PDB file of C-alpha atoms in Angstrom:
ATOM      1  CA  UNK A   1      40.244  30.017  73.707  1.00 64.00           C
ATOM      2  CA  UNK A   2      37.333  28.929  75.169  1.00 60.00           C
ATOM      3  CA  UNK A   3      36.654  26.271  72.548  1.00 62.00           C
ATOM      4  CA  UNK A   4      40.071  24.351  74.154  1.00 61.00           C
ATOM      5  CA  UNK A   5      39.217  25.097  77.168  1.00 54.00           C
ATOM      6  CA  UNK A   6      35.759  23.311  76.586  1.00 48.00           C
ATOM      7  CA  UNK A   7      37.932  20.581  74.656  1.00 58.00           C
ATOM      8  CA  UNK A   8      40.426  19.749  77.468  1.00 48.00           C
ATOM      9  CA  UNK A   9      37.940  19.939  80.303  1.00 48.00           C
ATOM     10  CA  UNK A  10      36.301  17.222  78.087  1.00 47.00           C
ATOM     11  CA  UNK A  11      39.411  15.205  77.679  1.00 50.00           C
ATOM     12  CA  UNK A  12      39.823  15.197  81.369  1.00 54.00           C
ATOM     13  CA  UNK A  13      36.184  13.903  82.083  1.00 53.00           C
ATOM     14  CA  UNK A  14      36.886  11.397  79.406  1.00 48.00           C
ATOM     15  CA  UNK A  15      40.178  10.524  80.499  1.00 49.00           C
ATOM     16  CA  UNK A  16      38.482   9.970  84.463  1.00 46.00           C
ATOM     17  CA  UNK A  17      35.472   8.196  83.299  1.00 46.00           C
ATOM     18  CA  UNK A  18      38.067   5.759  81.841  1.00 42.00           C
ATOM     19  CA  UNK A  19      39.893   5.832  84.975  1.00 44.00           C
ATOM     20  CA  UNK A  20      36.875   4.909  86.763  1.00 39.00           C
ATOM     21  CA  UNK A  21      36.322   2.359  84.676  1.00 40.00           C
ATOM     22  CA  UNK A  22      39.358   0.599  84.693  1.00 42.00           C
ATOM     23  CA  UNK A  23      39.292   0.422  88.324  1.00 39.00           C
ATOM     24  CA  UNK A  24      35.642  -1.178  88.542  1.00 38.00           C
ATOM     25  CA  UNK A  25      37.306  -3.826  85.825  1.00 35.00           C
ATOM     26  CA  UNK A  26      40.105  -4.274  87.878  1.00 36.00           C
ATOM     27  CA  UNK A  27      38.098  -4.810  90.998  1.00 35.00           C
ATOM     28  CA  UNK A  28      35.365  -7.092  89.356  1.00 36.00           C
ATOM     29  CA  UNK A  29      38.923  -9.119  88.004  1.00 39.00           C
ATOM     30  CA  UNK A  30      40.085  -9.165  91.928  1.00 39.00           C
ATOM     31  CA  UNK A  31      37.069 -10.224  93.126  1.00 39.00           C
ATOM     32  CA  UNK A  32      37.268 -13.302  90.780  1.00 39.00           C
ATOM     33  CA  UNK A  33      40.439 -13.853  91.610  1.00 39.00           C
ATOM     34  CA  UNK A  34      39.601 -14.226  94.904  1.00 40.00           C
ATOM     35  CA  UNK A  35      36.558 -16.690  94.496  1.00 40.00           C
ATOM     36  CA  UNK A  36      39.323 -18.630  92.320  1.00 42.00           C
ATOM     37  CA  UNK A  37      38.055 -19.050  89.384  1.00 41.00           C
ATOM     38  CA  UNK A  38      37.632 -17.210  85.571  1.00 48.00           C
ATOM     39  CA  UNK A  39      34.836 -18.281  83.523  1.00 51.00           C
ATOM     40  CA  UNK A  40      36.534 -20.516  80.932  1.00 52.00           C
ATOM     41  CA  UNK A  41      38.152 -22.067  83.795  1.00 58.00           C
ATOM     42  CA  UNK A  42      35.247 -23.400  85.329  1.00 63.00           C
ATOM     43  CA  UNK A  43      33.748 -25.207  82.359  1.00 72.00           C
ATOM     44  CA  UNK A  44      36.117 -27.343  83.253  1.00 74.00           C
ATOM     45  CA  UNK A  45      35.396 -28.069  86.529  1.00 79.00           C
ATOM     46  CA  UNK A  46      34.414 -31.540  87.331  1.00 78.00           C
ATOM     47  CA  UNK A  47      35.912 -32.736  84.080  1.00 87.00           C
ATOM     48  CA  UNK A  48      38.771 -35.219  83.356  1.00 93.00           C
ATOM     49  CA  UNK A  49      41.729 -33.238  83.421  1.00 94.00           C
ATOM     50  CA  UNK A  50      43.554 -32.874  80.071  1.00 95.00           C
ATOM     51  CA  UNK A  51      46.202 -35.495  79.479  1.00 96.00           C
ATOM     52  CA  UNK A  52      49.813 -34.117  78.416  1.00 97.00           C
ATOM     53  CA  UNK A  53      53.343 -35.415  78.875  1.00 97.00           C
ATOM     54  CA  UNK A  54      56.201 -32.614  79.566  1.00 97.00           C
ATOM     55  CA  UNK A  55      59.258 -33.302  80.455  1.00 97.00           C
ATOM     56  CA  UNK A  56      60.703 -31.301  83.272  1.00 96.00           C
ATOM     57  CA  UNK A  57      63.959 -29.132  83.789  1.00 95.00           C
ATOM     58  CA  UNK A  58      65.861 -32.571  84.765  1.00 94.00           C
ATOM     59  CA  UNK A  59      64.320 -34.281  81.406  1.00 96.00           C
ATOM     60  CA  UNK A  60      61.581 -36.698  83.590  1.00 97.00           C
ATOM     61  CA  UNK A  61      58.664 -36.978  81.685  1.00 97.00           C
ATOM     62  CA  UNK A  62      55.778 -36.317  84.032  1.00 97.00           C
ATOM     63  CA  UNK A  63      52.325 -37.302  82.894  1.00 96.00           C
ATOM     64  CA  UNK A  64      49.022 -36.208  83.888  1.00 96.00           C
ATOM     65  CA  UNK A  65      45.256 -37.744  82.610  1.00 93.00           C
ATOM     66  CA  UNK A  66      43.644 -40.415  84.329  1.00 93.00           C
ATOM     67  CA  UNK A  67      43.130 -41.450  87.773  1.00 96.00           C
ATOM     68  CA  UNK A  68      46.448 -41.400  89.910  1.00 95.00           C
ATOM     69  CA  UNK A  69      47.511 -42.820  93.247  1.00 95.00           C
ATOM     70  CA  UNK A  70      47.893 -39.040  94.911  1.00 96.00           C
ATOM     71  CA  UNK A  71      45.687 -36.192  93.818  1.00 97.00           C
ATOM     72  CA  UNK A  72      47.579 -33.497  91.870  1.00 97.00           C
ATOM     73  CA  UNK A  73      48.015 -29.774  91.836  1.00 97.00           C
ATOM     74  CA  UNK A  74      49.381 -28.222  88.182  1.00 97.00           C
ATOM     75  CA  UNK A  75      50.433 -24.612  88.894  1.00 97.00           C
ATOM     76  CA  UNK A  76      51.069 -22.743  85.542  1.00 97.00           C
ATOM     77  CA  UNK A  77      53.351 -19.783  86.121  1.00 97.00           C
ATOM     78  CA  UNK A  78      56.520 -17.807  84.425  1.00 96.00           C
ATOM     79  CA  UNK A  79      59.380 -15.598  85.986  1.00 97.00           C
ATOM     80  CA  UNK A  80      57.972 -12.430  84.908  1.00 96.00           C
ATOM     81  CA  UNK A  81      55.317 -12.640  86.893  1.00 96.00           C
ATOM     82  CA  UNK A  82      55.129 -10.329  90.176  1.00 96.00           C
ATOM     83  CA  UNK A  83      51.841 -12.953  91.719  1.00 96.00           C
ATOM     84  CA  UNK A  84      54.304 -15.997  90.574  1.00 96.00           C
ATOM     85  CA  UNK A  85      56.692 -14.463  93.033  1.00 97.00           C
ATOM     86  CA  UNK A  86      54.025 -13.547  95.216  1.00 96.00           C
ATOM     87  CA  UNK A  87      52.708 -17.235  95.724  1.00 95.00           C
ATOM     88  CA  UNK A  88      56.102 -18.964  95.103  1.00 97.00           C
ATOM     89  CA  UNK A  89      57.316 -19.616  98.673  1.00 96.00           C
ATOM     90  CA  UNK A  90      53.759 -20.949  99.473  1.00 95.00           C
ATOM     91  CA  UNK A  91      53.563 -23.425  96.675  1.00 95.00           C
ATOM     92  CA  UNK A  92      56.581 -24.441  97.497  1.00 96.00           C
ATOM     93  CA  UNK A  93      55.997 -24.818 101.827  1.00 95.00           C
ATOM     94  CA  UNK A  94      53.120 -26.665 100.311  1.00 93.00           C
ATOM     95  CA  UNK A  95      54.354 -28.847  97.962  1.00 94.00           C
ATOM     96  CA  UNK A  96      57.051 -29.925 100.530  1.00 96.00           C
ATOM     97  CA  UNK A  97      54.390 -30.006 103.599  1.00 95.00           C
ATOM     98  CA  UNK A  98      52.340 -32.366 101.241  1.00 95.00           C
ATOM     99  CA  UNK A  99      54.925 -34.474  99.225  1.00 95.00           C
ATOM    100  CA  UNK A 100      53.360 -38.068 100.702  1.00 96.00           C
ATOM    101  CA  UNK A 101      49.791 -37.024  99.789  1.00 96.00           C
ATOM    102  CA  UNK A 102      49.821 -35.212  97.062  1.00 95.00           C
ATOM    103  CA  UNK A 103      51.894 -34.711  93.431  1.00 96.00           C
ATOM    104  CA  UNK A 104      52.766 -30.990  92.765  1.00 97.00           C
ATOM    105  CA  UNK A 105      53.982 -29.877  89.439  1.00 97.00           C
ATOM    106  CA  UNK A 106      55.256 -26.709  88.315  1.00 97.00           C
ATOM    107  CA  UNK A 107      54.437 -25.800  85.002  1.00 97.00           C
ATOM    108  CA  UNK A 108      56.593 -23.132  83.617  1.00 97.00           C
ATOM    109  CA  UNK A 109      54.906 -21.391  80.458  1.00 94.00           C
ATOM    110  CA  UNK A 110      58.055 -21.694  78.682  1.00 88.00           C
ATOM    111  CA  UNK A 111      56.814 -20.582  75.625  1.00 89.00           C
ATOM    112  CA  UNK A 112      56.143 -16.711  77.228  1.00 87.00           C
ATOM    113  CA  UNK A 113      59.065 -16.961  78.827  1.00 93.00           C
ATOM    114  CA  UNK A 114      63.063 -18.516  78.858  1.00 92.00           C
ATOM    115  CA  UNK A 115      64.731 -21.919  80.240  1.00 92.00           C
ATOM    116  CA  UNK A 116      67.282 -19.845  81.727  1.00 95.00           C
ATOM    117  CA  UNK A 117      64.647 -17.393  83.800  1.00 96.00           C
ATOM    118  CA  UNK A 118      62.958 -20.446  84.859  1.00 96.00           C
ATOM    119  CA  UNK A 119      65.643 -22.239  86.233  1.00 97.00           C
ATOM    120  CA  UNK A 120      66.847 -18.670  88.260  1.00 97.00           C
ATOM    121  CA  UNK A 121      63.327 -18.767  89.348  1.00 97.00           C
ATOM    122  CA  UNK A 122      63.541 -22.406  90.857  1.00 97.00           C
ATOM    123  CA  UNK A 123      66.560 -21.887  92.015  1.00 97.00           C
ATOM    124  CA  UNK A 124      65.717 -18.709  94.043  1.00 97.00           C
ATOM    125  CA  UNK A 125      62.794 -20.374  95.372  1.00 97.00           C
ATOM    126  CA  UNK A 126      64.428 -23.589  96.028  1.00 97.00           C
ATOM    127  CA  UNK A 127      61.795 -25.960  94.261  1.00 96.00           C
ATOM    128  CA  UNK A 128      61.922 -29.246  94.711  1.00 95.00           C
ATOM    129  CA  UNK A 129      58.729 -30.272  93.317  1.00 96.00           C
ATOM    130  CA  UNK A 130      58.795 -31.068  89.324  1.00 97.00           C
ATOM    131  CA  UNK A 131      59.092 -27.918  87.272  1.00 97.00           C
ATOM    132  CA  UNK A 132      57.930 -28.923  83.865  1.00 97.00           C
ATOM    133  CA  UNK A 133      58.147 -26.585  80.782  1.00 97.00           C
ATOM    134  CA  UNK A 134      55.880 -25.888  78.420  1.00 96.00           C
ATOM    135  CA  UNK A 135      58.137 -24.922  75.406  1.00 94.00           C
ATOM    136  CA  UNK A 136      55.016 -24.610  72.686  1.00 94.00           C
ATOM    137  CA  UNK A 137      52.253 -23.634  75.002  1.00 93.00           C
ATOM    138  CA  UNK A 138      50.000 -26.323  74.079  1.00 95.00           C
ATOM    139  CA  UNK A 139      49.808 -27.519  77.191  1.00 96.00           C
ATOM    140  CA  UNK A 140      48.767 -23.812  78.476  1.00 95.00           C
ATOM    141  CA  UNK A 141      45.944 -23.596  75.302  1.00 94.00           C
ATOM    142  CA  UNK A 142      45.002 -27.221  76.375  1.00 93.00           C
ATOM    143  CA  UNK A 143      44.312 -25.898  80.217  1.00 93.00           C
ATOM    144  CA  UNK A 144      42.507 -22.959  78.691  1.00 91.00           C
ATOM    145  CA  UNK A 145      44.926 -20.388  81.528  1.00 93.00           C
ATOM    146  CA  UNK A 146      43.960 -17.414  80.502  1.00 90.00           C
ATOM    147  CA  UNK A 147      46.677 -15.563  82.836  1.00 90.00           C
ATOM    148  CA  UNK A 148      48.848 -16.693  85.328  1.00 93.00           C
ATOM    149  CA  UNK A 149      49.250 -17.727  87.483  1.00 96.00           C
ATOM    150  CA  UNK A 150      46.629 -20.229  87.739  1.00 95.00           C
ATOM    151  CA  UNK A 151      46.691 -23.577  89.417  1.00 96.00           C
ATOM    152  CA  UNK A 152      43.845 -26.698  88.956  1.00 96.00           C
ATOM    153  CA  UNK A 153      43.152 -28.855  91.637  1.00 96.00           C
ATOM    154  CA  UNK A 154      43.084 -32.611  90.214  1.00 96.00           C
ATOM    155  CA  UNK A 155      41.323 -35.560  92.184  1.00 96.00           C
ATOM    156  CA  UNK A 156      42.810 -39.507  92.014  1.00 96.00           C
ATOM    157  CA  UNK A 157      40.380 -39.872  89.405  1.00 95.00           C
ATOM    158  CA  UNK A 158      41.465 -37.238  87.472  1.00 96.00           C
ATOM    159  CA  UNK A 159      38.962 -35.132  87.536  1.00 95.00           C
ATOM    160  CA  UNK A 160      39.124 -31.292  87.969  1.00 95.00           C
ATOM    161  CA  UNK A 161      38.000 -30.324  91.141  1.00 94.00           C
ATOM    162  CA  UNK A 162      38.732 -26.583  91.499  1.00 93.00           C
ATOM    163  CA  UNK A 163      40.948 -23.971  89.490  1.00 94.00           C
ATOM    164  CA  UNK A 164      41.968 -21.307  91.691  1.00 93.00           C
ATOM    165  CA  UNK A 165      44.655 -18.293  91.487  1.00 90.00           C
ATOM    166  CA  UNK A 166      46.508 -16.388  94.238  1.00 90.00           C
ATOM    167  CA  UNK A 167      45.628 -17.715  97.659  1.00 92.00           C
ATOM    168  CA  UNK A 168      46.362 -17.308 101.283  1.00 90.00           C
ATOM    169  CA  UNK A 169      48.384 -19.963 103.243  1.00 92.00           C
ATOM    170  CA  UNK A 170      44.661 -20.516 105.102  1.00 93.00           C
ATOM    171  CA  UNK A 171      42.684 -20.631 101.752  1.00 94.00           C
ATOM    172  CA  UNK A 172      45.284 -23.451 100.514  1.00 94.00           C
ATOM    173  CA  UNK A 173      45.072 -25.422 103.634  1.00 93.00           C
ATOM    174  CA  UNK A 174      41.205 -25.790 103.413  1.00 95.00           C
ATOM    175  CA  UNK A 175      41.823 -26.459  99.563  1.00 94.00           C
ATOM    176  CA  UNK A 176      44.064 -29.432 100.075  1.00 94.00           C
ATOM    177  CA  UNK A 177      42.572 -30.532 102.714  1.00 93.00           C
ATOM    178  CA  UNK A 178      39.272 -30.662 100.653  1.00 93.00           C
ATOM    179  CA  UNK A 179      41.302 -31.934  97.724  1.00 93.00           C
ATOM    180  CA  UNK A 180      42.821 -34.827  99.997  1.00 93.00           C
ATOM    181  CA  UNK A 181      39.294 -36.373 101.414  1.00 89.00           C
ATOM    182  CA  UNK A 182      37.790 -36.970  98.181  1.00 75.00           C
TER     183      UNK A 182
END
């Protein structure tokens, strides 16, 4: 008897140390979140931005590499995904506040995910920006987005400039606005 009680006490320490654990993981993932960036992320920063073509729930082919006339912001996200819904009806105040000055394209990660979901996602939302879909996930592998969502901030020359995840409606405006002067 009192060799399980010895064993379950032990259990229980093992199981909270774990618990403990998990939340300081958790925590130390939040705070990166918040600073807006993961570390393969920002090996990218200040590099050309991968070049892809995907064509989008319409069937435009939207391109990205290169410089551009507007800067860009890529936004990989799915329909499963409770921060996706969370940050949906600010992408989308922003990609309608900014439509003259900046490109905005939704890329749905198709390839976790369905057409169908997507388009009740964009639809609930009421997206009017391109939603392109990334049926293989090449595109995904190519960005290196390790979750989602997770949305890269491109310059007119192409160049990655930040790569940041969940925001505030404040921490976008200074984003953009830093995005826009360069």
């Amino acid at each position: 008897m009192l060799k399980r009680n010895l064993i379950v006490c032990l259990l229980i320490i093992a199981l909270a140390g774990f618990a403990v654990y998990e939340h300081m993981s958790v925590s130390s993932a939040k705070e990166s979140t918040a600073a807006g960036f993961d570390e393969p992320a920002t090996e990218q920063l200040q590099k050309p931005a991968p070049s892809f073509t995907l064509k989008s729930l319409d069937g435009t082919s939207y391109t990205v590499g290169g410089p551009r006339e507007k800067p860009l912001i890529v936004n990989f996200w799915a329909s499963w995904c409770d921060p996706c819904h969370q940050e949906a009806p600010d992408l989308k105040k922003i990609a309608d506040q900014y439509k003259n000055d900046l490109d905005f394209y939704a890329v749905n990660v198709t390839k976790g995910d369905t057409e169908k979901n997507a388009k009740d996602f964009v639809k609930q939302y009421d997206f009017k920006m391109p939603v392109l879909m990334d049926m293989d996930g090449k595109v995904s592998e190519q960005y290196r987005v390790l979750f989602i969502p997770t949305t890269y901030l491109i310059d007119r020359d192409g160049t990655i400039r930040e790569v940041v995840h969940v925001l505030t409606p404040q921490q976008w405006e200074k984003k953009i606005k830093a995005l826009l002067k360069k």
